């Protein structure tokens, strides 16, 4: 088999298949993509990827790269700016197409209420409410969160799957394993990492003050 480090990141059975049977042709393409953007920071690369998916009007690709952009720290406002800046090539029709998909995804970041706000610290709960070694599910404002505690260390994850933004419910949790119901990506909830690839859950910055856990978004 020709499978190597690239196969771990691939998103579809079709790509896995091509890597296996025509690795010599496909793998240089991945290398090209990696090398082509090596002088850009990760957020800029993500925004360009979002634009290319909108230009090609691939819904799956848009959802995937939109999630990746948010995961890597792009704000919803930055994504909207990037779409509008690309107006000369996208035109209004493709921008509207993208916005309709984004709205249907119901990502809290794009809610007009949140869009107008600067990211800030949000109170989540008292640390006493979170059992050591367990994962808790909570809704804070418009966000659904999974919170993991390991003694004095805490992690706060967005409930949205990094693949196509499924809002994963607490029923999908088995101990420290979370399985997205749509395409069965599994996440280790002590780290948020996906067991199948390197696209983990979005993790929010946290702080603790007077035994109260806060998340930054
Ligand atoms: S949306 Fe595809 S695995 Fe979660």
Short mmCIF file of C-alpha atoms and ligand atoms in Angstrom, two decimals:
data_model
loop_
_atom_site.label_atom_id
_atom_site.label_comp_id
_atom_site.label_asym_id
_atom_site.label_seq_id
_atom_site.Cartn_x
_atom_site.Cartn_y
_atom_site.Cartn_z
CA UNK A 1 0.00 0.00 0.00
CA UNK A 2 1.15 3.55 -0.74
CA UNK A 3 -0.72 5.03 2.22
CA UNK A 4 1.39 7.38 4.28
CA UNK A 5 1.00 10.49 6.44
CA UNK A 6 -1.30 12.17 3.92
CA UNK A 7 -3.88 9.42 4.06
CA UNK A 8 -4.48 10.16 7.73
CA UNK A 9 -5.69 13.61 6.82
CA UNK A 10 -7.79 12.71 3.81
CA UNK A 11 -11.46 13.52 3.93
CA UNK A 12 -13.05 10.96 1.69
CA UNK A 13 -12.94 7.34 0.66
CA UNK A 14 -12.37 8.48 -2.91
CA UNK A 15 -9.18 10.30 -1.92
CA UNK A 16 -8.01 7.36 0.16
CA UNK A 17 -8.59 5.14 -2.85
CA UNK A 18 -6.64 7.41 -5.24
CA UNK A 19 -3.79 7.71 -2.75
CA UNK A 20 -3.66 3.95 -2.55
CA UNK A 21 -3.79 3.18 -6.26
CA UNK A 22 -2.15 6.34 -7.72
CA UNK A 23 -0.13 7.70 -4.81
CA UNK A 24 2.69 8.75 -7.13
CA UNK A 25 0.31 11.15 -8.92
CA UNK A 26 -1.82 12.34 -5.99
CA UNK A 27 0.76 12.81 -3.24
CA UNK A 28 2.74 15.49 -5.14
CA UNK A 29 -0.53 17.41 -5.41
CA UNK A 30 -0.86 17.47 -1.60
CA UNK A 31 2.77 18.49 -1.33
CA UNK A 32 2.11 21.31 -3.80
CA UNK A 33 -0.83 22.57 -1.72
CA UNK A 34 1.29 22.54 1.42
CA UNK A 35 4.26 24.27 -0.18
CA UNK A 36 2.18 26.79 -2.10
CA UNK A 37 0.96 28.56 1.02
CA UNK A 38 3.92 28.11 3.30
CA UNK A 39 4.58 31.85 3.72
CA UNK A 40 1.03 32.61 4.73
CA UNK A 41 -0.25 32.40 8.28
CA UNK A 42 -2.80 29.72 8.97
CA UNK A 43 -5.81 32.08 9.14
CA UNK A 44 -4.99 33.63 5.76
CA UNK A 45 -4.69 30.16 4.24
CA UNK A 46 -8.03 29.19 5.74
CA UNK A 47 -9.75 32.30 4.38
CA UNK A 48 -8.36 31.66 0.91
CA UNK A 49 -9.61 28.07 1.12
CA UNK A 50 -13.09 29.30 2.07
CA UNK A 51 -13.10 31.65 -0.92
CA UNK A 52 -12.02 28.90 -3.33
CA UNK A 53 -14.79 26.62 -2.05
CA UNK A 54 -17.35 29.37 -2.55
CA UNK A 55 -15.98 30.09 -6.01
CA UNK A 56 -16.35 26.40 -6.92
CA UNK A 57 -19.66 26.24 -5.05
CA UNK A 58 -18.84 23.01 -3.28
CA UNK A 59 -21.11 22.91 -0.25
CA UNK A 60 -19.24 20.14 1.56
CA UNK A 61 -15.94 21.91 1.04
CA UNK A 62 -17.33 25.23 2.22
CA UNK A 63 -18.68 23.68 5.43
CA UNK A 64 -15.41 21.92 6.10
CA UNK A 65 -13.17 24.91 5.51
CA UNK A 66 -15.50 27.29 7.30
CA UNK A 67 -15.17 25.12 10.39
CA UNK A 68 -11.45 24.96 9.97
CA UNK A 69 -11.21 28.75 9.72
CA UNK A 70 -13.22 29.20 12.94
CA UNK A 71 -11.19 26.48 14.62
CA UNK A 72 -7.94 28.25 13.70
CA UNK A 73 -9.13 31.54 15.16
CA UNK A 74 -10.78 33.39 12.28
CA UNK A 75 -13.79 35.37 13.45
CA UNK A 76 -17.12 35.32 11.65
CA UNK A 77 -16.58 38.97 10.76
CA UNK A 78 -13.24 38.14 9.12
CA UNK A 79 -14.89 35.38 7.08
CA UNK A 80 -17.64 37.73 5.93
CA UNK A 81 -15.01 40.38 5.08
CA UNK A 82 -13.07 37.82 3.01
CA UNK A 83 -16.23 36.91 1.09
CA UNK A 84 -17.04 40.54 0.42
CA UNK A 85 -13.45 41.35 -0.59
CA UNK A 86 -13.63 38.55 -3.15
CA UNK A 87 -16.73 40.16 -4.66
CA UNK A 88 -14.97 40.99 -7.97
CA UNK A 89 -14.45 37.30 -8.63
CA UNK A 90 -17.33 35.69 -6.70
CA UNK A 91 -20.10 38.13 -7.57
CA UNK A 92 -23.21 38.56 -5.48
CA UNK A 93 -24.81 35.25 -6.48
CA UNK A 94 -22.03 33.09 -5.05
CA UNK A 95 -21.75 35.23 -1.93
CA UNK A 96 -25.49 34.85 -1.30
CA UNK A 97 -25.17 31.10 -1.97
CA UNK A 98 -22.45 30.90 0.69
CA UNK A 99 -24.34 33.01 3.22
CA UNK A 100 -27.45 30.83 2.83
CA UNK A 101 -25.38 27.74 3.61
CA UNK A 102 -23.69 29.45 6.55
CA UNK A 103 -27.05 30.55 7.99
CA UNK A 104 -28.47 27.03 7.61
CA UNK A 105 -25.51 25.72 9.64
CA UNK A 106 -26.70 27.86 12.59
CA UNK A 107 -23.18 28.55 13.83
CA UNK A 108 -23.52 30.87 16.82
CA UNK A 109 -20.57 33.04 15.67
CA UNK A 110 -22.63 34.23 12.69
CA UNK A 111 -25.68 35.16 14.76
CA UNK A 112 -26.11 38.94 14.36
CA UNK A 113 -26.31 39.26 18.15
CA UNK A 114 -22.81 37.82 18.58
CA UNK A 115 -21.36 39.22 15.36
CA UNK A 116 -21.53 42.75 16.72
CA UNK A 117 -19.66 41.86 19.90
CA UNK A 118 -15.94 41.73 20.50
CA UNK A 119 -14.80 38.33 21.83
CA UNK A 120 -15.02 38.39 25.62
CA UNK A 121 -14.80 36.27 28.75
CA UNK A 122 -18.03 34.39 29.44
CA UNK A 123 -18.90 32.81 32.76
CA UNK A 124 -19.49 29.07 32.34
CA UNK A 125 -19.96 27.54 35.78
CA UNK A 126 -18.43 26.96 39.19
CA UNK A 127 -15.52 24.51 39.02
CA UNK A 128 -17.26 22.55 41.81
CA UNK A 129 -19.98 21.58 39.34
CA UNK A 130 -17.54 19.63 37.15
CA UNK A 131 -16.57 16.17 38.32
CA UNK A 132 -12.91 15.24 38.06
CA UNK A 133 -12.16 12.96 35.08
CA UNK A 134 -15.58 13.47 33.50
CA UNK A 135 -17.05 15.39 30.59
CA UNK A 136 -20.00 17.68 31.13
CA UNK A 137 -22.34 19.18 28.52
CA UNK A 138 -23.61 22.73 28.96
CA UNK A 139 -25.36 25.45 27.01
CA UNK A 140 -24.10 28.98 27.60
CA UNK A 141 -25.99 31.62 25.64
CA UNK A 142 -26.07 30.39 22.05
CA UNK A 143 -23.22 27.92 22.47
CA UNK A 144 -23.26 24.24 23.35
CA UNK A 145 -20.11 23.11 25.08
CA UNK A 146 -18.37 19.99 26.34
CA UNK A 147 -16.23 20.61 29.42
CA UNK A 148 -13.58 18.22 30.63
CA UNK A 149 -11.82 18.32 33.97
CA UNK A 150 -8.59 16.61 34.97
CA UNK A 151 -7.86 17.66 38.55
CA UNK A 152 -7.09 21.40 38.26
CA UNK A 153 -6.93 21.41 34.51
CA UNK A 154 -10.00 22.18 32.38
CA UNK A 155 -10.82 22.08 28.70
CA UNK A 156 -13.81 23.68 27.01
CA UNK A 157 -14.79 22.40 23.57
CA UNK A 158 -17.35 23.59 21.07
CA UNK A 159 -20.02 20.95 20.42
CA UNK A 160 -19.75 21.51 16.65
CA UNK A 161 -18.03 18.78 14.69
CA UNK A 162 -14.97 20.11 12.82
CA UNK A 163 -15.98 18.06 9.79
CA UNK A 164 -19.31 19.54 8.66
CA UNK A 165 -20.44 21.35 11.76
CA UNK A 166 -22.90 18.82 13.18
CA UNK A 167 -24.00 20.08 16.58
CA UNK A 168 -23.03 16.96 18.56
CA UNK A 169 -25.40 16.16 21.42
CA UNK A 170 -24.44 14.72 24.82
CA UNK A 171 -26.02 11.38 23.89
CA UNK A 172 -22.98 10.88 21.61
CA UNK A 173 -20.70 10.74 24.63
CA UNK A 174 -19.41 7.45 26.03
CA UNK A 175 -17.01 8.13 28.86
CA UNK A 176 -14.21 10.13 27.25
CA UNK A 177 -15.19 9.21 23.70
CA UNK A 178 -17.46 11.45 21.63
CA UNK A 179 -18.73 10.10 18.31
CA UNK A 180 -20.25 12.46 15.76
CA UNK A 181 -23.51 10.85 14.57
CA UNK A 182 -23.14 12.03 10.97
CA UNK A 183 -19.94 10.44 9.70
CA UNK A 184 -18.70 8.81 12.89
CA UNK A 185 -15.59 10.85 13.55
CA UNK A 186 -14.49 10.07 17.08
CA UNK A 187 -12.93 12.51 19.53
CA UNK A 188 -10.87 11.91 22.63
CA UNK A 189 -12.45 14.32 25.09
CA UNK A 190 -9.40 14.64 27.29
CA UNK A 191 -7.69 16.46 24.39
CA UNK A 192 -10.43 17.22 21.83
CA UNK A 193 -8.37 15.42 19.19
CA UNK A 194 -10.01 13.36 16.47
CA UNK A 195 -8.83 9.76 16.45
CA UNK A 196 -8.98 9.53 12.63
CA UNK A 197 -7.26 12.74 11.51
CA UNK A 198 -5.77 15.97 12.80
CA UNK A 199 -9.00 18.01 12.87
CA UNK A 200 -9.95 18.20 16.52
CA UNK A 201 -12.80 19.99 18.26
CA UNK A 202 -12.61 23.74 18.53
CA UNK A 203 -11.14 24.57 21.93
CA UNK A 204 -11.87 27.80 23.75
CA UNK A 205 -9.36 29.69 25.86
CA UNK A 206 -10.25 29.47 29.55
CA UNK A 207 -9.48 31.10 32.87
CA UNK A 208 -10.55 30.47 36.46
CA UNK A 209 -11.32 33.21 38.92
CA UNK A 210 -12.63 32.53 42.41
CA UNK A 211 -13.50 28.96 41.45
CA UNK A 212 -15.51 30.10 38.46
CA UNK A 213 -14.65 28.82 34.99
CA UNK A 214 -14.72 31.35 32.14
CA UNK A 215 -14.41 30.76 28.41
CA UNK A 216 -13.24 33.27 25.80
CA UNK A 217 -15.26 33.63 22.61
S1 LIG B 1 -20.14 16.15 10.46
FE1 LIG B 1 -19.04 14.54 9.51
S2 LIG B 1 -18.19 13.46 11.17
FE2 LIG B 1 -19.19 15.08 12.08
#
